[in-house]
Amino acid sequence: MSLWADAAKVATGLNVVLLAVLLAVWVRNYLQFRSKHTLGLALFCVFLLAHNAVYFYIYLVDPMLSGWFSTAVPVLVWRFLMALAVFETLGLAVLAWTTLD
Protein backbone atom coordinates (compact mmCIF):
# COMPACT_ATOMS: atom_id res chain seq x y z
CA MET A 1 0.00 0.00 0.00
CA SER A 2 1.40 3.33 -0.99
CA LEU A 3 1.57 6.53 0.99
CA TRP A 4 -0.78 8.14 -1.58
CA ALA A 5 -3.46 5.52 -0.93
CA ASP A 6 -3.17 5.91 2.83
CA ALA A 7 -3.40 9.71 2.54
CA ALA A 8 -6.50 9.43 0.34
CA LYS A 9 -8.13 7.06 2.83
CA VAL A 10 -7.40 9.32 5.80
CA ALA A 11 -8.62 12.42 3.93
CA THR A 12 -11.82 10.62 2.90
CA GLY A 13 -12.45 9.60 6.51
CA LEU A 14 -11.89 13.18 7.68
CA ASN A 15 -14.29 14.38 4.99
CA VAL A 16 -17.01 12.07 6.33
CA VAL A 17 -16.51 13.40 9.86
CA LEU A 18 -16.47 17.06 8.78
CA LEU A 19 -19.57 16.60 6.63
CA ALA A 20 -21.43 14.89 9.48
CA VAL A 21 -20.66 17.86 11.74
CA LEU A 22 -21.72 20.37 9.07
CA LEU A 23 -24.90 18.42 8.36
CA ALA A 24 -25.84 18.43 12.04
CA VAL A 25 -25.35 22.21 12.26
CA TRP A 26 -27.25 22.96 9.06
CA VAL A 27 -30.17 20.65 9.91
CA ARG A 28 -30.39 22.25 13.36
CA ASN A 29 -30.35 25.71 11.76
CA TYR A 30 -33.00 24.72 9.23
CA LEU A 31 -35.28 23.39 11.97
CA GLN A 32 -34.84 26.63 13.90
CA PHE A 33 -35.02 29.23 11.09
CA ARG A 34 -36.80 27.39 8.19
CA SER A 35 -34.46 29.11 5.72
CA LYS A 36 -34.11 27.79 2.16
CA HIS A 37 -30.42 28.62 2.31
CA THR A 38 -29.76 26.23 5.20
CA LEU A 39 -31.96 23.59 3.56
CA GLY A 40 -29.86 23.86 0.39
CA LEU A 41 -26.65 23.59 2.37
CA ALA A 42 -27.98 20.53 4.21
CA LEU A 43 -29.01 18.82 0.95
CA PHE A 44 -25.64 19.59 -0.65
CA CYS A 45 -23.98 18.16 2.45
CA VAL A 46 -26.04 14.95 2.24
CA PHE A 47 -24.97 14.37 -1.37
CA LEU A 48 -21.30 15.09 -0.63
CA LEU A 49 -21.49 12.90 2.47
CA ALA A 50 -22.89 10.03 0.38
CA HIS A 51 -20.09 10.51 -2.15
CA ASN A 52 -17.39 10.33 0.53
CA ALA A 53 -19.08 7.48 2.39
CA VAL A 54 -19.11 5.39 -0.78
CA TYR A 55 -15.40 6.10 -1.35
CA PHE A 56 -14.68 5.24 2.29
CA TYR A 57 -16.59 1.98 1.90
CA ILE A 58 -14.73 1.13 -1.30
CA TYR A 59 -11.32 1.97 0.16
CA LEU A 60 -11.64 0.16 3.47
CA VAL A 61 -14.67 -2.10 3.92
CA ASP A 62 -15.55 -3.95 0.72
CA PRO A 63 -13.07 -6.84 0.45
CA MET A 64 -13.14 -7.16 -3.35
CA LEU A 65 -12.97 -3.44 -4.19
CA SER A 66 -10.45 -2.55 -1.48
CA GLY A 67 -8.24 -5.40 -2.67
CA TRP A 68 -8.52 -4.21 -6.24
CA PHE A 69 -7.76 -0.60 -5.26
CA SER A 70 -4.78 -1.78 -3.20
CA THR A 71 -3.16 -3.78 -5.98
CA ALA A 72 -4.40 -2.77 -9.42
CA VAL A 73 -4.70 1.01 -9.29
CA PRO A 74 -1.55 2.75 -10.58
CA VAL A 75 0.35 5.19 -8.36
CA LEU A 76 -0.49 8.12 -10.65
CA VAL A 77 -4.22 7.54 -10.11
CA TRP A 78 -3.69 7.34 -6.34
CA ARG A 79 -1.87 10.67 -6.48
CA PHE A 80 -4.84 12.30 -8.20
CA LEU A 81 -7.34 10.67 -5.82
CA MET A 82 -5.24 11.78 -2.85
CA ALA A 83 -4.97 15.35 -4.16
CA LEU A 84 -8.73 15.59 -4.71
CA ALA A 85 -9.50 14.17 -1.27
CA VAL A 86 -6.99 16.45 0.48
CA PHE A 87 -8.24 19.57 -1.34
CA GLU A 88 -11.78 18.61 -0.36
CA THR A 89 -10.66 18.13 3.25
CA LEU A 90 -9.05 21.58 3.28
CA GLY A 91 -12.18 23.18 1.83
CA LEU A 92 -14.45 21.39 4.29
CA ALA A 93 -12.19 22.33 7.21
CA VAL A 94 -12.45 26.02 6.26
CA LEU A 95 -16.21 25.67 5.81
CA ALA A 96 -16.54 23.95 9.20
CA TRP A 97 -14.41 26.63 10.84
CA THR A 98 -16.56 29.45 9.42
CA THR A 99 -19.79 27.60 10.24
CA LEU A 100 -18.86 26.77 13.82
CA ASP A 101 -17.24 30.15 14.56
CSV table of C-alpha atoms in Angstrom, one decimal:
chain,number,residue,atom,x,y,z
A,1,MET,CA,0.0,0.0,0.0
A,2,SER,CA,1.4,3.3,-1.0
A,3,LEU,CA,1.6,6.5,1.0
A,4,TRP,CA,-0.8,8.1,-1.6
A,5,ALA,CA,-3.5,5.5,-0.9
A,6,ASP,CA,-3.2,5.9,2.8
A,7,ALA,CA,-3.4,9.7,2.5
A,8,ALA,CA,-6.5,9.4,0.3
A,9,LYS,CA,-8.1,7.1,2.8
A,10,VAL,CA,-7.4,9.3,5.8
A,11,ALA,CA,-8.6,12.4,3.9
A,12,THR,CA,-11.8,10.6,2.9
A,13,GLY,CA,-12.4,9.6,6.5
A,14,LEU,CA,-11.9,13.2,7.7
A,15,ASN,CA,-14.3,14.4,5.0
A,16,VAL,CA,-17.0,12.1,6.3
A,17,VAL,CA,-16.5,13.4,9.9
A,18,LEU,CA,-16.5,17.1,8.8
A,19,LEU,CA,-19.6,16.6,6.6
A,20,ALA,CA,-21.4,14.9,9.5
A,21,VAL,CA,-20.7,17.9,11.7
A,22,LEU,CA,-21.7,20.4,9.1
A,23,LEU,CA,-24.9,18.4,8.4
A,24,ALA,CA,-25.8,18.4,12.0
A,25,VAL,CA,-25.3,22.2,12.3
A,26,TRP,CA,-27.3,23.0,9.1
A,27,VAL,CA,-30.2,20.7,9.9
A,28,ARG,CA,-30.4,22.3,13.4
A,29,ASN,CA,-30.4,25.7,11.8
A,30,TYR,CA,-33.0,24.7,9.2
A,31,LEU,CA,-35.3,23.4,12.0
A,32,GLN,CA,-34.8,26.6,13.9
A,33,PHE,CA,-35.0,29.2,11.1
A,34,ARG,CA,-36.8,27.4,8.2
A,35,SER,CA,-34.5,29.1,5.7
A,36,LYS,CA,-34.1,27.8,2.2
A,37,HIS,CA,-30.4,28.6,2.3
A,38,THR,CA,-29.8,26.2,5.2
A,39,LEU,CA,-32.0,23.6,3.6
A,40,GLY,CA,-29.9,23.9,0.4
A,41,LEU,CA,-26.6,23.6,2.4
A,42,ALA,CA,-28.0,20.5,4.2
A,43,LEU,CA,-29.0,18.8,1.0
A,44,PHE,CA,-25.6,19.6,-0.6
A,45,CYS,CA,-24.0,18.2,2.5
A,46,VAL,CA,-26.0,14.9,2.2
A,47,PHE,CA,-25.0,14.4,-1.4
A,48,LEU,CA,-21.3,15.1,-0.6
A,49,LEU,CA,-21.5,12.9,2.5
A,50,ALA,CA,-22.9,10.0,0.4
A,51,HIS,CA,-20.1,10.5,-2.1
A,52,ASN,CA,-17.4,10.3,0.5
A,53,ALA,CA,-19.1,7.5,2.4
A,54,VAL,CA,-19.1,5.4,-0.8
A,55,TYR,CA,-15.4,6.1,-1.4
A,56,PHE,CA,-14.7,5.2,2.3
A,57,TYR,CA,-16.6,2.0,1.9
A,58,ILE,CA,-14.7,1.1,-1.3
A,59,TYR,CA,-11.3,2.0,0.2
A,60,LEU,CA,-11.6,0.2,3.5
A,61,VAL,CA,-14.7,-2.1,3.9
A,62,ASP,CA,-15.5,-3.9,0.7
A,63,PRO,CA,-13.1,-6.8,0.5
A,64,MET,CA,-13.1,-7.2,-3.3
A,65,LEU,CA,-13.0,-3.4,-4.2
A,66,SER,CA,-10.5,-2.5,-1.5
A,67,GLY,CA,-8.2,-5.4,-2.7
A,68,TRP,CA,-8.5,-4.2,-6.2
A,69,PHE,CA,-7.8,-0.6,-5.3
A,70,SER,CA,-4.8,-1.8,-3.2
A,71,THR,CA,-3.2,-3.8,-6.0
A,72,ALA,CA,-4.4,-2.8,-9.4
A,73,VAL,CA,-4.7,1.0,-9.3
A,74,PRO,CA,-1.6,2.8,-10.6
A,75,VAL,CA,0.3,5.2,-8.4
A,76,LEU,CA,-0.5,8.1,-10.6
A,77,VAL,CA,-4.2,7.5,-10.1
A,78,TRP,CA,-3.7,7.3,-6.3
A,79,ARG,CA,-1.9,10.7,-6.5
A,80,PHE,CA,-4.8,12.3,-8.2
A,81,LEU,CA,-7.3,10.7,-5.8
A,82,MET,CA,-5.2,11.8,-2.8
A,83,ALA,CA,-5.0,15.3,-4.2
A,84,LEU,CA,-8.7,15.6,-4.7
A,85,ALA,CA,-9.5,14.2,-1.3
A,86,VAL,CA,-7.0,16.4,0.5
A,87,PHE,CA,-8.2,19.6,-1.3
A,88,GLU,CA,-11.8,18.6,-0.4
A,89,THR,CA,-10.7,18.1,3.3
A,90,LEU,CA,-9.1,21.6,3.3
A,91,GLY,CA,-12.2,23.2,1.8
A,92,LEU,CA,-14.5,21.4,4.3
A,93,ALA,CA,-12.2,22.3,7.2
A,94,VAL,CA,-12.5,26.0,6.3
A,95,LEU,CA,-16.2,25.7,5.8
A,96,ALA,CA,-16.5,24.0,9.2
A,97,TRP,CA,-14.4,26.6,10.8
A,98,THR,CA,-16.6,29.4,9.4
A,99,THR,CA,-19.8,27.6,10.2
A,100,LEU,CA,-18.9,26.8,13.8
A,101,ASP,CA,-17.2,30.2,14.6
